Amino acid sequence: MSVATITQDNFGKTKDGQDVNRFTFTNKNNVTVRVLDYGCIITEILVPDKNGEVKDVNLGFDGMEGYLTRSPYFGAVCGRVANRIAGGKFSLDGQEFQLPVNNGLNCLHGGVKGFDKVIWDTTVDGDRLFLRYVSADNEEGFPGEVTTTVSYRLSDDNVFSIEYTATTTKATPINLTNHSYFNLAGQGTQNLDGHVIQLLGDHYTPLNENIIPTGEVAPVMGTPMDLRKPVSVPERMKEVNGGLGFDHNFCVGEGAKLKFVARVEHVPSGRVMDVSTTEPGLQCYTSKNLKPTLGKGGVTYQKFSAICLEAQHYPDSVNHSNFPDTILRPGEVYQQTTTYKFGLAE
């Protein structure tokens, strides 16, 4: 099997003058993915439609200034714990930990300076890009020195694979994800019209007023949360959360095997994205909190203009004993694989 090529160039600098490198994956099907060593950020995903027209289906910025000053986690790897931790607090092995509170009453996506806001060490090995970051003990309030490696790969069947591993020196919660914002009509499109979703979650985790799971694992059957058969994204959004759409975790099955969990299709263009993961949860977020943001090509992004499908453990798992465990201990290895496959509707 032939594989994608990887090239490297400079994308700019951080506020303290560190160079930011960009890596470009290109395969034989005219699919291109670009990522940064800053936050493992996916900046572009260029995919042809049914007529061969190539468009970028991933929201982001043309330069570093946007990622440094106004990014709502566009394309980034979120950690050490993605999603929300209630009150920024948890107890582990009899010790209480207080984290930064950066999202209302909650700690979101690892705190004030999470994995999305640091430079990662990089190595290119054939068709894979490896990114490595060592998070210090007590960074953002989390215990243990954690060493994380993320690998990216684009295949010639248009599968973009993300593999994560992590180890720790002390028991600590770990929950990693990628936070790309997708619009299969092309980034800059101001809505999700024409998008259809199928998400194979039999259950979901209902939320309280602070967007924290109540602890219940509820069936989707008979509710607007049932996405197991293809439904119109904008039409179903009207029925969820008072018309504000999705910001919900779906339970897609535990186990170490890679499994298909979701498909999004943009009917007019024919573009399709299939998501598979080893994770037990998939956060579906239809960008209800996206403020008007100047993005690529001078386009101002609006709320409800993208969909995120973030493979992860359930939100606030560290405070819910009935949720899949997120605690990593010394001697163990955290492992996760998530893939996004791009193609055309048959």
Coordinates of C-alpha atoms in Angstrom, one line a residue:
M1 CA 0.0 0.0 0.0
S2 CA 1.3 3.5 -0.9
V3 CA 1.3 6.0 1.9
A4 CA 1.0 9.8 2.3
T5 CA 4.0 12.0 2.2
I6 CA 4.8 14.4 5.0
T7 CA 6.5 17.8 4.5
Q8 CA 7.4 20.4 7.1
D9 CA 7.5 24.2 7.1
N10 CA 7.3 27.1 9.6
F11 CA 3.9 28.4 10.7
G12 CA 5.0 31.3 13.0
K13 CA 6.0 31.8 16.6
T14 CA 4.5 31.6 20.1
K15 CA 4.3 34.7 22.3
D16 CA 7.6 33.8 23.9
G17 CA 9.3 33.4 20.5
Q18 CA 9.3 29.6 20.0
D19 CA 9.1 28.4 16.4
V20 CA 5.9 26.6 15.5
N21 CA 6.2 23.9 12.8
R22 CA 3.5 22.8 10.4
F23 CA 3.4 19.3 9.0
T24 CA 1.5 18.5 5.8
F25 CA 0.2 15.1 4.9
T26 CA -0.8 14.5 1.3
N27 CA -2.1 11.3 -0.3
K28 CA -2.8 10.1 -3.8
N29 CA -6.5 11.0 -3.6
N30 CA -5.9 14.8 -3.3
V31 CA -6.6 14.7 0.4
T32 CA -4.4 17.0 2.5
V33 CA -4.1 17.3 6.3
R34 CA -2.0 19.9 8.0
V35 CA -1.1 19.9 11.7
L36 CA 1.1 21.9 14.1
D37 CA 3.5 21.0 16.8
Y38 CA 1.7 23.6 18.9
G39 CA -1.2 21.8 20.7
C40 CA -1.1 19.0 18.0
I41 CA -3.5 21.3 16.2
I42 CA -5.1 20.1 13.0
T43 CA -5.3 23.3 10.9
E44 CA -6.6 22.0 7.6
I45 CA -8.4 19.0 6.1
L46 CA -8.8 19.3 2.4
V47 CA -11.2 16.8 0.8
P48 CA -12.6 16.6 -2.7
D49 CA -16.4 16.5 -3.2
K50 CA -18.4 14.3 -5.7
N51 CA -17.3 16.7 -8.5
G52 CA -13.7 16.7 -7.5
E53 CA -13.8 20.2 -6.0
V54 CA -11.5 20.3 -3.0
K55 CA -12.5 22.3 0.1
D56 CA -11.1 22.6 3.6
V57 CA -13.6 21.0 6.0
N58 CA -11.9 22.0 9.2
L59 CA -12.3 25.4 11.0
G60 CA -9.2 27.2 12.1
F61 CA -6.9 30.2 11.4
D62 CA -4.5 31.3 8.7
G63 CA -1.7 32.1 11.2
M64 CA -0.6 31.7 14.8
E65 CA -2.2 34.9 16.1
G66 CA -5.7 33.3 16.0
Y67 CA -4.6 30.1 17.8
L68 CA -2.8 32.1 20.5
T69 CA -5.5 34.7 21.2
R70 CA -9.0 33.5 20.3
S71 CA -9.2 29.8 19.6
P72 CA -12.0 27.7 21.1
Y73 CA -9.7 24.6 20.9
F74 CA -9.9 24.5 17.0
G75 CA -8.3 21.2 15.9
A76 CA -6.3 20.7 19.2
V77 CA -5.5 17.8 21.4
C78 CA -7.2 18.5 24.8
G79 CA -5.7 17.2 28.0
R80 CA -4.6 16.2 30.6
V81 CA -8.4 15.7 31.0
A82 CA -10.7 16.7 28.1
N83 CA -14.2 18.0 28.7
R84 CA -15.4 19.2 32.1
I85 CA -14.6 18.4 35.7
A86 CA -17.2 19.7 38.1
G87 CA -16.0 22.5 40.3
G88 CA -12.4 21.7 39.1
K89 CA -12.3 19.2 42.0
F90 CA -11.7 15.5 42.5
S91 CA -10.6 13.1 45.1
L92 CA -8.0 10.4 44.4
D93 CA -6.7 7.8 46.9
G94 CA -7.9 9.9 49.8
Q95 CA -6.4 13.2 48.6
E96 CA -8.4 16.2 47.3
F97 CA -7.2 18.1 44.3
Q98 CA -8.2 21.5 43.1
L99 CA -7.8 22.5 39.5
P100 CA -8.1 25.8 37.7
V101 CA -11.8 26.8 37.0
N102 CA -11.9 28.1 33.5
N103 CA -15.4 27.3 32.3
G104 CA -18.0 28.7 34.6
L105 CA -17.7 26.6 37.7
N106 CA -15.8 23.8 36.0
C107 CA -12.3 22.9 34.8
L108 CA -12.5 22.5 31.0
H109 CA -10.0 20.7 28.7
G110 CA -7.1 20.5 31.2
G111 CA -7.3 24.0 32.7
V112 CA -5.9 27.4 31.8
K113 CA -2.9 26.0 30.0
G114 CA -3.7 22.5 28.8
F115 CA -2.1 20.3 26.2
D116 CA -3.5 22.5 23.5
K117 CA -1.3 25.4 24.4
V118 CA 2.2 23.9 24.5
I119 CA 4.8 23.0 21.9
W120 CA 5.3 19.2 21.5
D121 CA 8.5 17.5 20.4
T122 CA 8.2 15.9 17.0
T123 CA 9.6 13.0 15.1
V124 CA 8.7 11.9 11.5
D125 CA 9.0 8.2 10.9
G126 CA 7.9 7.2 7.4
D127 CA 4.2 8.1 7.1
R128 CA 3.7 8.9 10.8
L129 CA 4.2 12.1 12.8
F130 CA 4.9 11.5 16.4
L131 CA 4.3 14.3 18.9
R132 CA 5.6 14.0 22.5
Y133 CA 4.9 16.2 25.6
V134 CA 6.0 15.8 29.2
S135 CA 3.5 17.3 31.6
A136 CA 5.2 18.2 34.9
D137 CA 3.9 16.9 38.3
N138 CA 1.2 19.3 39.5
E139 CA 0.9 21.0 36.1
E140 CA -2.6 22.7 36.2
G141 CA -3.1 21.0 39.6
F142 CA -2.9 17.4 38.3
P143 CA -0.7 14.9 40.1
G144 CA 2.2 13.0 38.5
E145 CA 4.6 13.6 35.6
V146 CA 2.8 12.4 32.5
T147 CA 4.5 11.6 29.3
T148 CA 2.1 11.6 26.3
T149 CA 2.7 10.7 22.7
V150 CA 0.3 11.4 19.9
S151 CA 0.8 9.9 16.4
Y152 CA -0.9 11.1 13.2
R153 CA -1.1 9.2 10.0
L154 CA -3.0 9.7 6.7
S155 CA -3.5 6.6 4.6
D156 CA -4.3 6.3 0.9
D157 CA -7.8 5.2 1.7
N158 CA -8.3 8.6 3.3
V159 CA -8.2 7.5 6.9
F160 CA -6.6 10.0 9.2
S161 CA -5.6 8.1 12.4
I162 CA -4.8 9.5 15.8
E163 CA -3.1 7.2 18.3
Y164 CA -2.5 8.3 21.9
T165 CA -0.3 6.8 24.6
A166 CA 0.5 8.1 28.1
T167 CA 2.4 7.0 31.2
T168 CA 2.6 8.6 34.6
T169 CA 4.7 8.7 37.8
K170 CA 1.7 9.1 40.1
A171 CA -2.0 8.1 39.9
T172 CA -3.8 10.8 37.8
P173 CA -6.9 11.2 35.6
I174 CA -6.3 11.0 31.9
N175 CA -8.8 11.7 29.2
L176 CA -7.5 12.8 25.8
T177 CA -9.4 13.9 22.7
N178 CA -9.1 15.9 19.5
H179 CA -11.3 18.9 19.2
S180 CA -11.6 19.5 15.4
Y181 CA -14.6 21.5 14.2
F182 CA -16.0 20.1 11.0
N183 CA -18.2 21.5 8.3
L184 CA -18.2 19.1 5.3
A185 CA -19.7 21.9 3.0
G186 CA -16.4 23.7 3.6
Q187 CA -15.1 25.8 6.4
G188 CA -16.6 29.2 6.4
T189 CA -20.1 27.9 5.6
Q190 CA -22.3 29.5 8.2
N191 CA -24.6 26.6 9.1
L192 CA -24.9 22.8 9.1
D193 CA -27.6 22.7 6.4
G194 CA -27.4 19.5 4.4
H195 CA -25.6 17.6 7.1
V196 CA -26.9 14.2 8.2
I197 CA -25.6 12.3 11.2
Q198 CA -25.7 8.7 12.4
L199 CA -24.3 8.1 15.8
L200 CA -24.4 4.6 17.3
G201 CA -24.9 5.4 21.0
D202 CA -27.6 3.4 22.7
H203 CA -27.3 5.6 25.8
Y204 CA -26.1 9.1 26.7
T205 CA -25.2 11.0 29.9
P206 CA -27.8 13.7 30.8
L207 CA -26.5 17.0 32.0
N208 CA -27.3 19.4 34.9
E209 CA -27.5 23.2 34.6
N210 CA -23.7 23.5 34.7
I211 CA -23.2 21.1 31.7
I212 CA -22.0 18.4 34.1
P213 CA -23.4 14.8 33.9
T214 CA -25.9 14.0 36.5
G215 CA -24.5 10.5 36.8
E216 CA -27.4 8.9 35.0
V217 CA -26.7 6.8 31.9
A218 CA -30.0 7.1 30.1
P219 CA -31.3 5.3 27.0
V220 CA -31.7 7.3 23.8
M221 CA -34.7 5.4 22.6
G222 CA -37.8 7.5 22.3
T223 CA -35.9 10.8 22.8
P224 CA -34.3 13.4 20.4
M225 CA -31.0 11.9 21.5
D226 CA -31.6 8.8 19.3
L227 CA -29.2 9.3 16.4
R228 CA -28.8 5.6 15.6
K229 CA -30.5 6.1 12.2
P230 CA -29.4 9.0 10.0
V231 CA -31.1 12.3 10.8
S232 CA -30.8 15.9 9.7
V233 CA -28.4 17.7 11.9
P234 CA -30.1 21.1 11.8
E235 CA -33.6 19.7 12.2
R236 CA -32.6 17.5 15.2
M237 CA -30.7 20.4 16.8
K238 CA -34.0 22.2 17.1
E239 CA -35.4 19.5 19.4
V240 CA -32.4 19.4 21.7
N241 CA -31.4 21.7 24.6
G242 CA -34.2 24.2 23.9
G243 CA -33.0 24.5 20.3
L244 CA -29.4 25.1 21.2
G245 CA -28.3 21.7 19.8
F246 CA -25.9 19.1 21.1
D247 CA -23.1 19.3 23.7
H248 CA -23.6 15.7 24.9
N249 CA -21.7 12.6 25.6
F250 CA -23.0 9.4 23.9
C251 CA -22.1 6.0 25.2
V252 CA -20.7 4.1 22.3
G253 CA -19.4 0.9 24.0
E254 CA -16.5 -0.1 26.1
G255 CA -13.7 -2.4 25.0
A256 CA -10.2 -2.0 23.5
K257 CA -11.3 -2.7 19.9
L258 CA -11.6 0.0 17.3
K259 CA -15.3 0.3 16.4
F260 CA -17.3 2.4 14.0
V261 CA -19.3 4.9 16.0
A262 CA -20.6 7.7 13.8
R263 CA -21.0 9.0 10.2
V264 CA -21.6 12.5 9.0
E265 CA -22.6 13.2 5.4
H266 CA -23.0 16.5 3.6
V267 CA -25.7 15.5 1.1
P268 CA -25.2 18.4 -1.5
S269 CA -21.4 17.8 -1.9
G270 CA -21.5 14.0 -1.2
R271 CA -18.7 14.3 1.3
V272 CA -18.8 11.7 4.1
M273 CA -16.8 11.4 7.4
D274 CA -16.8 8.1 9.3
V275 CA -15.5 8.1 12.9
S276 CA -14.2 5.0 14.6
T277 CA -12.6 4.8 18.1
T278 CA -11.5 2.6 21.0
E279 CA -13.1 5.1 23.4
P280 CA -16.3 4.5 25.4
G281 CA -17.7 8.0 24.7
L282 CA -18.3 10.3 21.8
Q283 CA -19.0 14.0 22.6
C284 CA -21.3 15.5 19.9
Y285 CA -21.0 19.3 20.0
T286 CA -22.7 21.5 17.4
S287 CA -20.8 24.7 18.3
K288 CA -23.6 26.4 20.3
N289 CA -20.9 28.4 22.3
L290 CA -18.9 29.5 19.2
K291 CA -18.8 33.3 19.3
P292 CA -18.3 35.3 16.1
T293 CA -14.7 34.5 15.3
L294 CA -12.5 35.7 12.4
G295 CA -11.2 32.5 10.8
K296 CA -9.4 31.3 7.7
G297 CA -9.8 33.3 4.5
G298 CA -11.3 36.3 6.4
V299 CA -14.5 34.4 7.2
T300 CA -16.2 35.1 10.5
Y301 CA -17.4 31.8 12.0
Q302 CA -20.8 31.8 13.7
K303 CA -22.3 29.5 16.3
F304 CA -24.0 26.3 14.8
S305 CA -21.6 26.4 11.9
A306 CA -19.6 23.2 12.8
I307 CA -19.9 19.9 14.4
C308 CA -17.3 18.3 16.7
L309 CA -17.2 14.5 17.3
E310 CA -14.7 14.1 20.2
A311 CA -13.9 10.5 21.1
Q312 CA -13.1 10.3 24.9
H313 CA -14.2 8.9 28.2
Y314 CA -17.3 10.4 29.7
P315 CA -17.2 14.0 31.1
D316 CA -16.4 14.3 34.8
S317 CA -15.7 10.6 35.0
V318 CA -13.3 11.2 37.9
N319 CA -16.3 12.1 40.0
H320 CA -18.6 9.3 39.0
S321 CA -17.8 5.8 40.1
N322 CA -20.3 4.3 37.7
F323 CA -18.6 5.9 34.6
P324 CA -15.6 4.2 32.8
D325 CA -12.5 4.7 34.8
T326 CA -10.1 7.5 33.8
I327 CA -7.4 6.9 36.4
L328 CA -3.9 6.0 35.1
R329 CA -1.4 4.6 37.5
P330 CA 2.3 4.1 37.5
G331 CA 3.3 1.1 35.4
E332 CA 0.1 1.3 33.3
V333 CA -0.1 2.7 29.7
Y334 CA -3.0 4.8 28.6
Q335 CA -3.9 3.9 24.9
Q336 CA -6.5 5.3 22.5
T337 CA -7.0 5.1 18.8
T338 CA -9.5 7.3 16.9
T339 CA -9.9 7.5 13.1
Y340 CA -11.6 9.9 10.8
K341 CA -12.2 8.5 7.3
F342 CA -13.2 10.8 4.5
G343 CA -15.0 9.7 1.4
L344 CA -18.0 10.1 -0.9
A345 CA -21.6 8.9 -0.4
E346 CA -22.4 5.8 -2.4

